[in-house]
Coordinates of C-alpha atoms in Angstrom, one line a residue:
X1 CA 31.7 -66.3 -54.8
X2 CA 30.4 -63.3 -57.0
X3 CA 30.3 -59.9 -56.1
X4 CA 26.5 -60.2 -55.9
X5 CA 26.5 -62.9 -53.5
X6 CA 28.7 -61.1 -51.3
X7 CA 26.7 -57.8 -51.4
X8 CA 23.2 -59.6 -50.0
X9 CA 22.1 -58.9 -47.2
X10 CA 21.8 -61.2 -44.3
X11 CA 18.6 -63.2 -43.9
X12 CA 17.3 -64.0 -40.0
X13 CA 15.6 -67.6 -40.1
X14 CA 14.2 -69.7 -37.2
X15 CA 15.5 -73.2 -36.2
X16 CA 13.2 -75.9 -35.1
X17 CA 13.5 -74.6 -31.5
X18 CA 12.4 -71.2 -32.5
X19 CA 15.7 -69.6 -32.0
X20 CA 16.8 -67.0 -34.9
X21 CA 19.7 -67.4 -36.7
X22 CA 21.7 -64.8 -39.3
X23 CA 22.0 -67.3 -42.7
X24 CA 24.5 -65.3 -44.9
X25 CA 27.2 -65.6 -47.4
X26 CA 31.0 -65.9 -46.1
X27 CA 33.2 -63.4 -46.4
X28 CA 37.1 -63.7 -45.8
X29 CA 36.3 -61.9 -42.6
X30 CA 34.6 -65.0 -41.5
X31 CA 37.9 -67.3 -41.3
X32 CA 38.8 -66.8 -37.3
X33 CA 35.3 -67.8 -37.0
X34 CA 35.3 -70.9 -38.9
X35 CA 38.5 -71.9 -37.7
X36 CA 37.1 -72.1 -34.2
X37 CA 33.6 -73.6 -35.8
X38 CA 36.4 -77.0 -37.3
X39 CA 38.7 -76.9 -33.8
X40 CA 36.2 -77.1 -31.4
X41 CA 34.5 -80.0 -33.5
X42 CA 34.7 -83.1 -32.1
X43 CA 36.5 -85.9 -33.6
X44 CA 33.7 -88.0 -34.2
X45 CA 32.1 -85.3 -36.5
X46 CA 35.1 -84.4 -38.2
X47 CA 35.1 -88.2 -39.6
X48 CA 31.7 -88.0 -40.3
X49 CA 32.3 -84.6 -42.5
X50 CA 35.7 -85.4 -44.0
X51 CA 36.2 -88.8 -43.7
X52 CA 39.0 -88.2 -41.4
X53 CA 39.6 -87.0 -37.8
X54 CA 42.9 -84.7 -39.0
X55 CA 42.6 -81.0 -38.0
X56 CA 44.6 -80.1 -41.0
X57 CA 40.5 -80.8 -42.6
X58 CA 39.1 -78.2 -41.1
X59 CA 41.7 -75.7 -41.5
X60 CA 41.6 -76.0 -45.2
X61 CA 37.8 -76.0 -45.2
X62 CA 37.9 -72.7 -43.6
X63 CA 40.3 -71.6 -45.9
X64 CA 38.6 -73.0 -48.9
X65 CA 35.3 -70.9 -47.7
X66 CA 37.1 -67.4 -47.6
X67 CA 38.8 -67.9 -50.2
X68 CA 38.8 -65.1 -53.4
X69 CA 35.5 -65.2 -55.1
X70 CA 35.4 -67.7 -58.1
X71 CA 32.6 -69.0 -60.4
X72 CA 30.8 -71.7 -59.7
X73 CA 31.1 -72.3 -55.9
X74 CA 29.1 -70.8 -52.9
X75 CA 29.2 -70.7 -48.9
X76 CA 26.9 -69.6 -46.9
X77 CA 27.0 -69.3 -43.2
X78 CA 24.5 -69.9 -40.4
X79 CA 25.5 -67.7 -36.9
X80 CA 24.7 -66.2 -34.2
X81 CA 26.1 -63.1 -32.8
X82 CA 29.0 -64.2 -31.6
X83 CA 29.5 -68.3 -33.1
X84 CA 29.4 -69.9 -35.9
X85 CA 26.9 -72.7 -36.0
X86 CA 26.9 -74.3 -39.6
X87 CA 28.6 -74.3 -43.4
X88 CA 27.1 -75.3 -46.4
X89 CA 28.6 -74.5 -49.5
X90 CA 28.7 -76.0 -53.2
X91 CA 31.0 -76.6 -56.0
X92 CA 30.5 -76.8 -59.6
X93 CA 34.4 -76.7 -60.8
X94 CA 34.8 -80.9 -61.2
X95 CA 31.1 -81.2 -63.0
X96 CA 32.6 -78.0 -65.2
X97 CA 35.5 -80.2 -66.2
X98 CA 33.7 -83.6 -67.1
X99 CA 30.7 -80.9 -69.0
X100 CA 28.0 -81.2 -66.6
X101 CA 27.8 -77.8 -65.8
X102 CA 24.4 -77.8 -64.4
X103 CA 25.4 -80.0 -60.9
X104 CA 26.9 -79.1 -57.7
X105 CA 28.8 -81.3 -55.3
X106 CA 27.6 -79.6 -51.8
X107 CA 28.8 -80.7 -48.1
X108 CA 27.5 -79.3 -44.9
X109 CA 28.8 -79.2 -41.3
X110 CA 26.6 -78.2 -38.2
X111 CA 28.5 -77.7 -34.8
X112 CA 28.5 -80.7 -31.9
X113 CA 25.8 -79.7 -30.1
X114 CA 23.3 -78.1 -32.9
X115 CA 22.1 -81.2 -34.3
X116 CA 18.2 -81.9 -34.9
X117 CA 17.9 -78.0 -34.9
X118 CA 17.2 -77.4 -38.1
X119 CA 20.8 -75.5 -39.0
X120 CA 21.9 -78.1 -42.0
X121 CA 17.8 -77.8 -43.3
X122 CA 18.1 -74.2 -43.4
X123 CA 21.2 -73.7 -44.9
X124 CA 20.4 -76.1 -47.7
X125 CA 17.1 -74.7 -48.1
X126 CA 18.8 -71.3 -49.0
X127 CA 21.4 -72.9 -51.3
X128 CA 19.2 -74.7 -53.3
X129 CA 17.6 -71.3 -53.8
X130 CA 20.9 -69.5 -54.8
X131 CA 21.8 -72.6 -56.9
X132 CA 18.3 -72.4 -58.9
X133 CA 19.4 -68.9 -59.7
X134 CA 22.7 -69.8 -61.2
X135 CA 21.4 -72.4 -63.4
X136 CA 22.1 -75.6 -61.1
X137 CA 19.7 -78.4 -61.3
X138 CA 21.4 -80.8 -59.3
X139 CA 23.5 -82.0 -56.2
X140 CA 25.3 -84.5 -55.2
X141 CA 27.3 -85.5 -52.1
X142 CA 29.0 -88.2 -50.5
X143 CA 28.3 -89.4 -46.9
X144 CA 29.9 -92.3 -45.0
X145 CA 27.0 -94.7 -45.0
X146 CA 26.8 -94.7 -41.1
X147 CA 26.1 -90.5 -41.1
X148 CA 22.0 -91.0 -40.5
X149 CA 22.1 -87.4 -39.6
X150 CA 22.9 -85.9 -43.0
X151 CA 21.1 -88.7 -44.8
X152 CA 17.9 -88.5 -43.0
X153 CA 18.3 -84.2 -43.9
X154 CA 18.4 -85.2 -47.8
X155 CA 15.4 -87.7 -47.8
X156 CA 13.4 -85.3 -45.7
X157 CA 14.2 -82.3 -47.4
X158 CA 11.0 -83.0 -50.3
X159 CA 13.3 -83.0 -53.2
X160 CA 14.1 -85.9 -55.4
X161 CA 16.8 -87.8 -53.8
X162 CA 18.5 -91.1 -54.9
X163 CA 21.4 -93.0 -53.3
X164 CA 23.7 -95.0 -54.7
X165 CA 26.0 -97.3 -52.1
X166 CA 30.0 -97.4 -52.8
X167 CA 31.4 -99.5 -50.0
X168 CA 31.1 -97.6 -46.7
X169 CA 30.3 -94.6 -48.5
X170 CA 26.9 -93.7 -49.9
X171 CA 26.6 -91.0 -52.8
X172 CA 23.2 -89.2 -52.7
X173 CA 21.7 -87.3 -56.1
X174 CA 19.4 -84.6 -55.3
X175 CA 17.6 -83.5 -58.2
X176 CA 16.5 -79.3 -57.4
X177 CA 13.1 -79.3 -59.4
X178 CA 10.6 -76.7 -57.1
X179 CA 7.7 -78.6 -57.0
X180 CA 4.5 -79.1 -54.6
X181 CA 6.2 -81.7 -52.1
X182 CA 9.1 -79.6 -51.6
X183 CA 6.9 -76.2 -51.3
X184 CA 5.2 -78.1 -48.4
X185 CA 8.2 -79.5 -46.4
X186 CA 9.7 -76.1 -46.2
X187 CA 6.2 -74.3 -45.6
X188 CA 5.5 -77.1 -43.4
X189 CA 9.3 -76.3 -41.7
X190 CA 9.0 -73.0 -41.3
X191 CA 5.4 -73.4 -39.6
X192 CA 6.7 -75.5 -36.5
X193 CA 9.6 -73.5 -36.2
X194 CA 7.8 -70.3 -36.3
X195 CA 5.0 -71.5 -33.5
X196 CA 8.1 -73.3 -31.5
X197 CA 9.1 -69.4 -31.3
X198 CA 5.8 -67.6 -30.4
X199 CA 6.0 -70.1 -27.4
X200 CA 7.8 -67.7 -25.1
X201 CA 5.6 -64.9 -26.0
X202 CA 2.0 -66.5 -25.7
X203 CA 2.8 -69.3 -23.2
X204 CA 5.5 -67.6 -21.2
X205 CA 6.6 -69.2 -17.8
X206 CA 7.8 -65.9 -16.4
X207 CA 7.1 -62.4 -17.2
X208 CA 8.7 -59.3 -16.2
X209 CA 7.5 -55.5 -16.7
X210 CA 10.4 -53.1 -17.3
X211 CA 9.3 -49.6 -16.5
X212 CA 6.4 -50.3 -14.2
X213 CA 6.5 -47.6 -11.9
X214 CA 4.4 -46.5 -8.7
X215 CA 2.4 -43.7 -10.5
X216 CA -1.7 -44.2 -10.8
X217 CA -2.2 -44.4 -14.7
X218 CA 1.4 -44.9 -16.0
X219 CA 1.2 -47.8 -18.7
X220 CA 4.1 -50.0 -16.8
X221 CA 1.8 -50.1 -14.2
X222 CA -1.7 -50.7 -16.1
X223 CA 0.2 -53.7 -17.4
X224 CA 1.6 -55.4 -13.9
X225 CA -1.7 -54.4 -12.5
X226 CA -3.7 -56.5 -15.6
X227 CA -1.2 -59.3 -15.3
X228 CA -1.9 -59.6 -11.4
X229 CA -5.1 -59.2 -11.6
X230 CA -6.2 -61.2 -14.1
X231 CA -5.0 -63.9 -12.4
X232 CA -1.4 -64.9 -14.2
X233 CA -0.1 -68.2 -12.9
X234 CA 3.2 -68.4 -13.7
X235 CA 5.9 -65.8 -12.0
X236 CA 5.7 -62.4 -12.6
X237 CA 7.8 -59.6 -11.7
X238 CA 8.6 -55.8 -11.8
X239 CA 11.8 -54.3 -13.3
X240 CA 12.8 -50.6 -11.2
X241 CA 15.5 -49.7 -9.6
X242 CA 13.6 -47.1 -6.9
X243 CA 11.7 -49.7 -5.2
X244 CA 11.4 -53.2 -3.8
X245 CA 7.9 -54.4 -4.9
X246 CA 5.3 -52.5 -7.2
X247 CA 1.5 -53.7 -6.4
X248 CA 2.8 -56.7 -4.8
X249 CA 4.9 -57.9 -6.8
X250 CA 8.7 -58.0 -6.2
X251 CA 10.7 -55.2 -8.0
X252 CA 14.5 -55.4 -9.0
X253 CA 16.7 -52.8 -10.4
X254 CA 17.7 -54.2 -13.9
X255 CA 16.5 -57.5 -15.4
X256 CA 19.9 -59.0 -15.0
X257 CA 19.2 -59.1 -11.1
X258 CA 16.0 -61.1 -11.2
X259 CA 16.3 -64.4 -9.7
X260 CA 15.0 -66.1 -13.3
X261 CA 15.4 -65.2 -16.4
X262 CA 11.9 -64.3 -17.7
X263 CA 10.8 -66.0 -21.5
X264 CA 8.4 -62.6 -21.6
X265 CA 9.9 -58.8 -20.6
X266 CA 7.0 -56.1 -21.3
X267 CA 8.7 -52.9 -22.5
X268 CA 7.1 -49.9 -21.2
X269 CA 10.4 -47.3 -20.7
X270 CA 10.7 -44.3 -22.2
X271 CA 12.0 -44.4 -26.4
X272 CA 15.2 -43.2 -25.4
X273 CA 16.0 -46.1 -22.9
X274 CA 14.1 -48.8 -25.0
X275 CA 17.6 -50.1 -27.0
X276 CA 19.6 -50.3 -23.7
X277 CA 16.5 -52.3 -22.4
X278 CA 16.3 -54.4 -25.3
X279 CA 20.3 -55.1 -25.7
X280 CA 20.0 -56.3 -21.7
X281 CA 16.9 -58.5 -22.2
X282 CA 19.2 -60.0 -24.9
X283 CA 22.4 -60.7 -23.0
X284 CA 20.5 -61.8 -20.0
X285 CA 18.6 -64.5 -22.3
X286 CA 14.7 -63.2 -22.7
X287 CA 13.4 -65.1 -25.8
X288 CA 10.1 -62.4 -26.3
X289 CA 9.8 -58.5 -25.9
X290 CA 6.5 -56.6 -26.0
X291 CA 7.4 -53.0 -26.3
X292 CA 4.4 -50.6 -25.6
X293 CA 6.9 -47.7 -25.7
X294 CA 5.4 -45.0 -28.8
X295 CA 7.6 -42.4 -30.6
X296 CA 11.0 -44.8 -31.0
X297 CA 13.2 -42.6 -33.9
X298 CA 14.6 -44.3 -36.6
X299 CA 18.1 -45.0 -34.9
X300 CA 15.8 -46.3 -31.5
X301 CA 13.6 -48.5 -34.0
X302 CA 17.2 -49.8 -35.9
X303 CA 19.2 -50.6 -32.6
X304 CA 15.8 -52.2 -31.3
X305 CA 15.5 -54.3 -34.0
X306 CA 19.1 -55.2 -34.2
X307 CA 19.0 -56.0 -30.5
X308 CA 15.9 -58.9 -31.1
X309 CA 18.0 -60.2 -34.2
X310 CA 21.2 -60.3 -32.6
X311 CA 20.2 -62.0 -29.4
X312 CA 17.0 -64.3 -30.9
X313 CA 14.2 -62.5 -29.2
X314 CA 11.0 -62.3 -31.3
X315 CA 9.1 -58.5 -30.6
X316 CA 5.6 -57.3 -30.4
X317 CA 5.5 -53.8 -31.3
X318 CA 7.0 -50.4 -30.7
X319 CA 4.1 -48.5 -29.9
X320 CA 1.3 -51.8 -29.1
X321 CA -1.5 -52.3 -26.5
X322 CA 0.4 -55.8 -25.6
X323 CA -0.7 -59.6 -25.7
X324 CA -2.8 -62.1 -24.3
X325 CA -3.6 -65.9 -23.8
X326 CA -6.7 -66.9 -21.6
X327 CA -5.8 -70.4 -21.4
X328 CA -6.9 -71.4 -18.2
X329 CA -3.6 -72.6 -16.7
X330 CA -1.6 -69.7 -17.6
X331 CA -4.2 -66.6 -18.0
X332 CA -1.7 -64.1 -19.6
X333 CA -3.3 -60.4 -19.9
X334 CA -0.1 -58.4 -20.7
X335 CA -2.0 -55.4 -21.8
X336 CA -3.6 -52.2 -21.1
X337 CA -6.6 -52.1 -22.1
X338 CA -9.7 -51.5 -19.8
X339 CA -10.7 -54.5 -19.1
X340 CA -9.7 -58.3 -19.7
X341 CA -10.6 -60.6 -22.3
X342 CA -13.4 -63.3 -22.2
X343 CA -11.8 -66.4 -22.7
X344 CA -12.9 -68.5 -25.6
X345 CA -12.1 -69.6 -29.1
X346 CA -11.6 -65.9 -31.1
X347 CA -8.2 -65.1 -32.0
X348 CA -7.5 -60.9 -32.6
X349 CA -4.5 -59.6 -34.4
X350 CA -4.7 -55.9 -34.6
X351 CA -2.4 -53.1 -35.6
X352 CA -4.3 -50.2 -33.7
X353 CA -4.2 -50.6 -30.2
X354 CA -8.1 -48.8 -30.2
X355 CA -8.9 -50.6 -32.8
X356 CA -7.8 -53.5 -30.0
X357 CA -9.6 -52.3 -27.9
X358 CA -13.2 -51.3 -29.3
X359 CA -13.3 -55.6 -30.8
X360 CA -12.0 -56.7 -27.5
X361 CA -15.1 -55.1 -25.7
X362 CA -17.4 -56.0 -28.6
X363 CA -16.6 -59.6 -28.8
X364 CA -17.1 -59.3 -24.9
X365 CA -20.4 -57.6 -25.3
X366 CA -21.6 -60.0 -28.1
X367 CA -20.7 -63.3 -25.5
X368 CA -17.6 -64.4 -27.9
X369 CA -14.4 -65.2 -26.1
X370 CA -11.1 -64.5 -27.2
X371 CA -8.4 -67.6 -27.9
X372 CA -5.3 -65.3 -27.7
X373 CA -4.6 -61.2 -28.7
X374 CA -2.0 -59.4 -29.8
X375 CA -1.4 -55.7 -30.8
X376 CA 1.0 -55.9 -33.1
X377 CA 1.9 -52.1 -33.0
X378 CA 4.4 -51.1 -35.7
X379 CA 4.7 -54.6 -36.7
X380 CA 8.7 -55.1 -36.8
X381 CA 8.8 -58.5 -36.3
X382 CA 6.0 -60.9 -34.9
X383 CA 3.0 -60.1 -37.7
X384 CA -0.5 -61.5 -38.6
X385 CA 1.0 -64.2 -40.2
X386 CA 2.7 -65.3 -37.3
X387 CA -0.6 -65.1 -35.6
X388 CA -2.5 -67.4 -38.0
X389 CA 0.1 -69.8 -38.0
X390 CA -0.2 -69.8 -34.0
X391 CA -4.2 -70.0 -34.1
X392 CA -3.6 -72.9 -36.8
X393 CA -2.0 -74.6 -34.2
X394 CA -2.8 -74.1 -30.5
X395 CA -5.8 -76.7 -30.6
X396 CA -7.9 -73.7 -29.6
X397 CA -8.8 -71.2 -31.9
X398 CA -11.8 -71.5 -34.6
X399 CA -11.9 -67.9 -35.5
X400 CA -9.8 -65.5 -36.8
X401 CA -10.0 -61.5 -36.5
X402 CA -7.3 -59.4 -38.3
X403 CA -7.1 -55.6 -38.3
X404 CA -3.8 -55.0 -40.7
X405 CA -3.0 -51.2 -42.3
X406 CA 0.0 -53.4 -43.8
X407 CA 1.1 -56.6 -45.2
X408 CA 4.9 -57.2 -45.0
X409 CA 5.2 -59.9 -47.0
X410 CA 1.6 -60.7 -49.3
X411 CA 2.5 -63.9 -50.4
X412 CA 4.2 -65.4 -47.3
X413 CA 0.5 -64.3 -45.7
X414 CA -1.6 -65.1 -48.5
X415 CA -0.2 -68.9 -48.6
X416 CA -0.6 -68.9 -45.1
X417 CA -4.6 -67.6 -45.1
X418 CA -5.5 -69.7 -47.7
X419 CA -4.1 -72.8 -45.7
X420 CA -6.1 -71.8 -42.6
X421 CA -9.1 -70.5 -44.1
X422 CA -9.4 -74.4 -45.3
X423 CA -10.1 -74.9 -41.2
X424 CA -11.5 -71.6 -40.0
X425 CA -12.9 -68.5 -40.6
X426 CA -10.7 -65.7 -41.4
X427 CA -12.1 -62.4 -40.8
X428 CA -10.5 -58.7 -41.5
X429 CA -11.4 -55.2 -41.3
X430 CA -10.4 -53.6 -44.9
X431 CA -8.4 -50.6 -43.5
X432 CA -6.2 -48.4 -45.7
X433 CA -8.5 -48.8 -48.8
X434 CA -8.3 -45.4 -49.9
X435 CA -5.5 -42.7 -50.7
X436 CA -6.7 -41.0 -47.3
X437 CA -6.8 -44.2 -45.6
X438 CA -3.3 -45.2 -46.7
X439 CA -1.6 -41.9 -45.9
X440 CA -3.2 -41.6 -42.4
X441 CA -1.9 -46.0 -41.9
X442 CA 1.8 -44.4 -43.0
X443 CA 1.4 -41.8 -39.8
X444 CA 0.2 -43.9 -37.7
X445 CA 2.1 -47.2 -37.6
X446 CA 4.6 -46.3 -39.9
X447 CA 4.6 -48.6 -42.6
X448 CA 2.7 -48.2 -46.2
X449 CA -0.4 -49.8 -46.3
X450 CA -1.2 -52.1 -48.8
X451 CA -2.9 -50.6 -52.5
X452 CA -6.4 -51.5 -52.7
X453 CA -6.7 -53.6 -55.4
X454 CA -3.8 -55.5 -54.6
X455 CA -5.5 -55.8 -50.9
X456 CA -8.7 -57.1 -52.9
X457 CA -7.0 -59.6 -54.6
X458 CA -4.8 -61.1 -51.7
X459 CA -8.3 -61.4 -49.6
X460 CA -10.1 -62.9 -52.3
X461 CA -6.9 -65.4 -53.3
X462 CA -6.6 -66.5 -49.6
X463 CA -10.5 -66.8 -48.4
X464 CA -10.6 -63.7 -46.0
X465 CA -14.0 -62.3 -45.8
X466 CA -13.3 -58.8 -45.9
X467 CA -15.5 -55.7 -44.1
X468 CA -15.2 -52.4 -44.4
X469 CA -15.7 -51.4 -40.4
X470 CA -15.5 -52.4 -37.0
X471 CA -19.0 -53.0 -36.3
X472 CA -19.3 -55.1 -40.0
X473 CA -16.1 -57.2 -38.4
X474 CA -18.0 -58.0 -35.6
X475 CA -21.5 -58.3 -36.8
X476 CA -19.5 -61.5 -39.5
X477 CA -17.9 -62.8 -36.5
X478 CA -21.2 -63.3 -34.0
X479 CA -23.4 -64.9 -37.3
X480 CA -20.0 -66.9 -37.4
X481 CA -19.4 -67.9 -33.9
X482 CA -23.4 -68.5 -33.6
X483 CA -23.5 -70.4 -37.0
X484 CA -20.6 -72.8 -37.4
X485 CA -19.3 -73.7 -41.1
X486 CA -21.7 -76.4 -42.1
X487 CA -19.8 -80.2 -42.6
X488 CA -19.8 -80.5 -46.3
X489 CA -20.5 -78.1 -49.6
X490 CA -23.6 -79.4 -50.3
X491 CA -26.5 -76.3 -49.9
X492 CA -30.2 -76.2 -50.4
X493 CA -32.2 -72.6 -51.8
X494 CA -35.3 -71.9 -49.6
X495 CA -37.0 -68.9 -51.8
X496 CA -39.5 -67.3 -52.5
X497 CA -38.4 -65.7 -55.5
X498 CA -37.7 -67.9 -58.8
X499 CA -35.3 -65.0 -59.7
X500 CA -33.6 -64.5 -56.4
X501 CA -33.2 -68.5 -56.4
X502 CA -31.6 -68.7 -60.0
X503 CA -29.1 -65.7 -58.7
X504 CA -28.6 -67.7 -55.5
X505 CA -28.0 -71.0 -57.3
X506 CA -24.9 -68.9 -59.8
X507 CA -23.7 -67.6 -56.4
X508 CA -23.1 -71.1 -55.1
X509 CA -22.0 -73.1 -57.7
X510 CA -19.1 -70.1 -58.8
X511 CA -18.2 -70.8 -55.2
X512 CA -17.9 -74.7 -55.7
X513 CA -20.7 -75.5 -53.3
X514 CA -23.0 -78.4 -54.6
X515 CA -26.9 -77.6 -55.0
X516 CA -28.1 -81.7 -54.8
X517 CA -31.8 -81.9 -56.7
X518 CA -34.4 -82.5 -54.0
X519 CA -37.0 -85.2 -54.3
X520 CA -40.7 -84.6 -54.8
X521 CA -41.3 -85.4 -51.2
X522 CA -39.0 -83.0 -49.4
X523 CA -40.9 -79.7 -48.0
X524 CA -39.9 -76.9 -45.5
X525 CA -42.5 -76.7 -42.6

């Protein structure tokens, strides 16, 4: 491993079940953890990995991965805070000697209880990216022919794989060419994992509100009231050390004292207490947090995010209005908005809670119901990209409304939005399009708004309809809600001015629409 690899920051990624893991280069400090990883491996898993059940093989593998950096060798680790989940490595040494400097041998090891979760696939995807950067174009791997798990992993990558059987073994050759098939496979895996990770947030089986108090008008109490009054159909708790019940909801001193572990905890405690509550939630096994608290300083924010990553919790906020899902069997309204969102098919995601309240109120007045709603706030984790992928797969949403002041990953957002706009209209209000607006966005959500030209190119590329105000956004939503998209690209133009008809025909043709010639018998009545 070269010094640049060792210095690369870790990447947090999602497994197939939505669990968050850390992918990073192996360092010498990982030696004990790798030894435990191999010591805990079953004899059968050892045999499939090393073709022998000797524990000595695992010890040697740990020594090799943690050895001083050497040219042509890389090793990546998947781990949570307290244990190693998997290891993937490649080595060009044997091929360098043979004069094949663009080929490397790859090996993968995954813990016994972690198969079918995508640990190995994630590691290989990241190893492929590193190999390409190093000029490696081909991986080879030897496996026992009975090792169906690793053979399926290679075949499902989306890369070109050839196999050669040699007795009980199979030699796989994997070409690392980046084409649309591979990118589509990576995207599909990421989308499935992302949606799975949002289930505890948007379809929780149990919710707790930390910071719900007895004082009327407090934010925590308002969220608890909305959950109860909105008819949330699953288990609901309050967390407050001073009382046994709040608004008729059972209350407990701490998250760890709850009779069941909630999927979602809404955090409405003072800013200084937020990191401690997040750590407590993580240790208890909570899967998602909505932090409505505002005013976190840099250290508090950093500690909050670290706790969420260490324990695999998805995070909405901080500084947000909350989330809602109007599904009839759930009726989740974990917000402190004035009223409950009307059930329907429009997905709404905003960075500003005030804009969220205005949109929910405006949509309700227009008779447009909401499928799910997320106020993203400072957007430390869950983003507009996540919500687009949720709406794409939830089976209910047919119209998406966004208010985003910043884009953390414009490329990923563009790819997702371009795919989603093929299935439903995606509307946005173009917030922060001026220098003054960008300065206001930075002070409002602590994120720099994307430059105007970049935003316009992003919207055009992704097929997003951008409006200039909340009023325009609501008007466009009303139009598309009452007039669904046509079934095909064929368009007829009816006009009382020939010049206007010519301009309309040009615009339709440039948009990829078809203007079929009309017969003489066609007429409008």
